[in-house]
Coordinates of C-alpha atoms in Angstrom, one line a residue:
M1 CA 110.9 -14.9 72.2
S2 CA 108.3 -15.5 74.9
A3 CA 109.0 -14.7 78.5
P4 CA 110.2 -17.7 80.6
E5 CA 107.7 -19.2 83.0
R6 CA 108.7 -18.4 86.6
S7 CA 106.6 -19.8 89.3
D8 CA 108.3 -17.6 92.0
G9 CA 107.3 -14.3 90.4
A10 CA 110.9 -13.2 90.0
F11 CA 110.4 -12.4 86.4
W12 CA 107.6 -9.8 87.2
D13 CA 109.6 -8.4 90.1
V14 CA 112.4 -7.4 87.7
L15 CA 110.0 -5.7 85.3
R16 CA 108.1 -4.0 88.1
A17 CA 111.3 -2.4 89.3
T18 CA 111.5 -0.5 85.9
T19 CA 108.0 1.0 85.8
Q20 CA 105.2 2.4 88.0
S21 CA 102.6 0.6 85.8
R22 CA 100.6 -2.1 87.3
I23 CA 101.9 -5.3 85.7
G24 CA 102.1 -8.9 86.8
L25 CA 99.6 -8.4 89.6
G26 CA 98.9 -12.1 90.1
R27 CA 95.6 -13.8 90.7
T28 CA 93.7 -15.3 93.6
G29 CA 91.1 -17.6 92.0
D30 CA 89.3 -15.5 89.4
A31 CA 90.2 -12.2 91.1
L32 CA 93.2 -10.0 92.0
P33 CA 94.9 -10.6 95.3
T34 CA 93.5 -8.5 98.1
R35 CA 96.8 -6.5 98.4
R36 CA 96.6 -5.4 94.8
V37 CA 93.0 -4.3 95.1
L38 CA 93.8 -2.3 98.2
E39 CA 96.8 -0.7 96.4
F40 CA 94.5 0.3 93.5
S41 CA 91.9 1.8 95.9
A42 CA 94.6 3.8 97.6
A43 CA 96.0 5.1 94.3
H44 CA 92.5 6.1 93.2
A45 CA 91.9 7.9 96.4
A46 CA 95.2 9.7 96.1
A47 CA 94.4 10.9 92.6
R48 CA 90.9 12.1 93.7
D49 CA 92.4 14.0 96.6
A50 CA 95.1 15.6 94.4
V51 CA 92.3 16.9 92.1
H52 CA 90.0 18.3 94.8
Q53 CA 92.6 19.5 97.3
P54 CA 92.6 23.3 97.2
L55 CA 95.9 25.1 96.8
D56 CA 97.3 26.8 99.9
V57 CA 98.2 30.0 98.1
D58 CA 99.9 31.6 101.1
D59 CA 102.2 28.6 101.6
V60 CA 103.2 28.6 97.9
A61 CA 103.6 32.4 97.9
T62 CA 105.9 32.2 100.9
R63 CA 108.3 29.8 99.1
V64 CA 108.0 31.7 95.7
R65 CA 108.8 34.9 97.5
E66 CA 112.2 33.4 98.4
L67 CA 113.1 33.2 94.7
G68 CA 114.0 36.8 94.7
I69 CA 112.1 38.0 91.7
G70 CA 109.4 39.9 93.5
D71 CA 106.3 39.4 95.6
P72 CA 104.0 36.9 93.9
I73 CA 100.7 38.1 92.5
A74 CA 97.7 36.0 93.1
V75 CA 95.0 35.7 90.4
T76 CA 92.1 33.3 89.9
S77 CA 89.9 32.2 87.0
R78 CA 86.2 32.8 86.5
A79 CA 85.5 29.3 88.0
A80 CA 83.9 30.1 91.4
D81 CA 85.1 26.9 93.1
R82 CA 86.8 23.5 92.5
G83 CA 83.5 21.9 91.4
E84 CA 82.8 24.5 88.7
Y85 CA 86.4 24.4 87.6
L86 CA 86.1 20.7 86.9
R87 CA 82.7 21.0 85.2
R88 CA 83.6 24.1 83.1
P89 CA 87.1 24.0 81.6
D90 CA 86.3 27.1 79.7
L91 CA 86.0 29.2 82.8
G92 CA 89.4 28.1 84.0
R93 CA 91.0 29.6 80.9
V94 CA 89.7 33.2 81.6
P95 CA 90.8 35.3 84.5
A96 CA 88.3 36.8 86.9
D97 CA 90.4 40.0 87.5
L98 CA 93.9 41.1 86.4
S99 CA 93.8 44.6 87.9
D100 CA 96.6 43.7 90.3
V101 CA 98.9 42.5 87.5
P102 CA 101.3 45.4 86.5
T103 CA 102.7 45.9 83.0
V104 CA 106.4 45.2 83.1
P105 CA 107.6 46.1 79.6
D106 CA 111.3 45.5 80.3
A107 CA 110.7 41.8 81.4
D108 CA 111.4 39.0 78.9
V109 CA 109.7 36.1 80.6
A110 CA 106.7 35.5 82.8
I111 CA 106.4 32.5 85.2
V112 CA 102.9 31.5 86.1
L113 CA 102.5 28.9 88.8
A114 CA 99.0 27.3 88.3
D115 CA 97.2 24.7 90.4
G116 CA 95.7 23.0 87.3
L117 CA 94.3 19.5 87.9
S118 CA 96.7 18.7 90.7
P119 CA 97.2 21.5 93.2
K120 CA 99.3 18.9 95.1
A121 CA 101.9 18.9 92.3
L122 CA 102.3 22.7 92.5
T123 CA 102.6 22.5 96.3
D124 CA 105.2 19.7 96.1
H125 CA 107.3 20.9 93.1
G126 CA 106.3 24.4 92.0
A127 CA 108.8 26.6 93.9
A128 CA 111.7 24.2 93.5
L129 CA 111.1 23.9 89.8
A130 CA 110.8 27.7 89.4
R131 CA 114.2 28.0 91.2
A132 CA 115.8 25.6 88.9
I133 CA 114.4 27.5 85.8
L134 CA 115.8 30.8 87.1
D135 CA 119.2 29.2 87.6
A136 CA 119.1 27.7 84.1
L137 CA 118.0 30.8 82.2
P138 CA 120.7 32.9 80.5
P139 CA 121.8 35.9 82.7
D140 CA 120.6 38.4 80.2
V141 CA 117.0 37.1 80.4
T142 CA 114.8 39.2 82.8
V143 CA 111.9 37.7 84.6
A144 CA 108.7 39.5 85.7
R145 CA 107.1 39.2 89.1
P146 CA 105.8 35.6 89.6
V147 CA 102.0 35.0 89.4
I148 CA 100.2 32.2 91.3
A149 CA 96.9 31.2 89.6
T150 CA 94.1 29.2 91.1
Q151 CA 91.3 27.2 89.4
A152 CA 93.5 27.7 86.4
R153 CA 93.9 26.1 83.0
V154 CA 97.0 26.6 80.8
A155 CA 95.4 29.3 78.6
L156 CA 94.8 31.6 81.7
G157 CA 98.5 32.3 81.4
D158 CA 98.0 34.0 78.0
H159 CA 96.0 36.7 79.7
V160 CA 98.6 37.2 82.4
A161 CA 101.4 37.4 79.8
R162 CA 99.5 40.1 77.9
A163 CA 98.8 42.1 81.1
L164 CA 102.5 41.9 82.1
G165 CA 103.6 42.8 78.6
V166 CA 106.0 39.9 78.1
R167 CA 106.6 37.8 74.9
T168 CA 107.6 34.6 76.6
L169 CA 105.4 32.7 79.0
L170 CA 106.1 29.7 81.2
V171 CA 103.1 28.1 82.9
L172 CA 104.0 25.6 85.6
I173 CA 100.8 23.6 86.2
G174 CA 99.6 20.5 88.0
E175 CA 98.9 17.7 85.5
R176 CA 96.0 15.4 85.5
P177 CA 96.6 12.8 88.3
G178 CA 96.8 9.1 87.3
L179 CA 96.8 5.9 89.2
S180 CA 100.6 5.8 89.3
V181 CA 101.4 9.5 89.9
A182 CA 99.2 12.1 91.6
D183 CA 101.7 15.0 91.8
S184 CA 103.2 15.5 88.3
L185 CA 103.9 19.0 87.1
G186 CA 104.1 20.2 83.6
I187 CA 105.7 23.3 81.9
Y188 CA 104.0 25.0 79.0
L189 CA 106.0 27.5 77.0
T190 CA 104.4 30.0 74.7
H191 CA 106.2 32.8 72.8
R192 CA 104.5 35.5 70.7
A193 CA 106.1 38.2 68.6
D194 CA 104.1 40.8 70.5
P195 CA 102.5 40.7 73.9
E196 CA 99.2 41.7 72.3
D197 CA 99.3 38.5 70.2
F198 CA 98.4 36.6 73.4
A199 CA 95.0 38.1 73.2
V200 CA 93.7 36.0 70.3
G201 CA 94.5 32.9 68.3
V202 CA 96.7 31.0 70.7
T203 CA 96.2 27.3 70.4
D204 CA 98.1 24.2 71.7
A205 CA 100.0 24.3 68.4
H206 CA 101.7 27.5 69.6
R207 CA 102.9 25.8 72.8
N208 CA 105.7 23.5 73.9
C209 CA 105.2 21.1 76.8
I210 CA 107.6 19.5 79.2
S211 CA 105.7 17.0 81.3
N212 CA 106.0 14.3 84.0
I213 CA 108.1 16.4 86.3
H214 CA 108.0 14.8 89.8
P215 CA 111.4 13.7 91.1
P216 CA 112.7 11.2 92.1
E217 CA 110.5 8.9 89.9
G218 CA 109.8 11.4 87.1
L219 CA 111.8 14.1 85.3
G220 CA 114.0 16.0 87.7
Y221 CA 114.0 19.8 88.2
A222 CA 117.4 20.3 86.7
D223 CA 116.7 18.4 83.5
A224 CA 113.3 20.0 83.1
A225 CA 114.8 23.5 83.7
R226 CA 117.6 22.9 81.2
I227 CA 115.0 21.9 78.5
A228 CA 112.8 24.9 79.4
A229 CA 115.7 27.3 79.3
G230 CA 116.8 25.9 75.9
L231 CA 113.3 26.3 74.6
V232 CA 113.1 29.9 75.8
V233 CA 116.4 30.7 74.0
G234 CA 115.2 28.9 70.9
A235 CA 111.8 30.6 70.9
R236 CA 113.4 34.1 71.2
R237 CA 115.7 33.3 68.3
L238 CA 113.0 31.7 66.1
G239 CA 110.4 34.4 67.0
R240 CA 107.7 31.8 67.9
S241 CA 107.1 28.6 69.8
G242 CA 105.0 25.5 69.2
V243 CA 105.4 22.9 66.5
D244 CA 108.3 24.7 64.8
L245 CA 110.3 24.8 68.0
K246 CA 112.2 21.7 68.9
D247 CA 114.1 20.6 72.0
T248 CA 117.7 20.3 71.0
S249 CA 119.2 20.2 74.5
R250 CA 120.1 16.5 74.3
A251 CA 121.7 16.8 70.9
E252 CA 123.7 19.9 72.1
L253 CA 125.0 17.9 75.0
G254 CA 126.3 15.2 72.6
E255 CA 125.7 11.5 72.7
G256 CA 126.9 9.9 75.9
T257 CA 127.7 13.3 77.5
E258 CA 126.9 13.7 81.1
R259 CA 124.2 16.2 81.7
P260 CA 125.3 19.2 83.8
A261 CA 123.8 19.8 87.2
L262 CA 121.7 23.0 87.2
G263 CA 120.6 25.0 90.2

């Protein structure tokens, strides 16, 4: 059935309330209305700023320190600056120096907070999301000292996990900004049978991703943490992560069951 014709725009107003996508923008002659053009330009500028804005490591470290799992360790990739990071993704996957990262053989999980393609996302959501994850993890799961990584891609975390000596890695990283959201955070989980297995052969098929974390519009901290904690437990039970590991948290809650508040 085709949508009813509404000259007052009420039809599009209802749909716009359900999405951040640009729909039903209207028209002035053969062009978009000036207001819509300015909105697009502002969104584009926000996305560019989110990509190029350097991470304030000291600010993030101060808030991460309050999590109570140790003083955060700062590492960086081999990308010398933001420009090289964007031009050379390969350099963002390799650490410049991990000599300050201690081996923690009795830790189960490592949390790496990485700037990624949106340092703003890590600034806005990183510490709060990490707090929610710590609250959601089972009490018998031990967590290593947190690591803050700059000019970082997801795979940089593999080197950190190997250096720490853990088998389960959670990388909280700024996602590529779009024209609707500039501060979305993602979680990448990787589990290996042995910490040395992080050295070679890890591909995206070995990872699980929870994306679009940016409350209040996107996925909230509690829901994201609940899924991450479930994946950690599942990966430890299965002995691996990636395509064989599924998120069963919604099924375990039951159809129509209210989700518990975490954290």
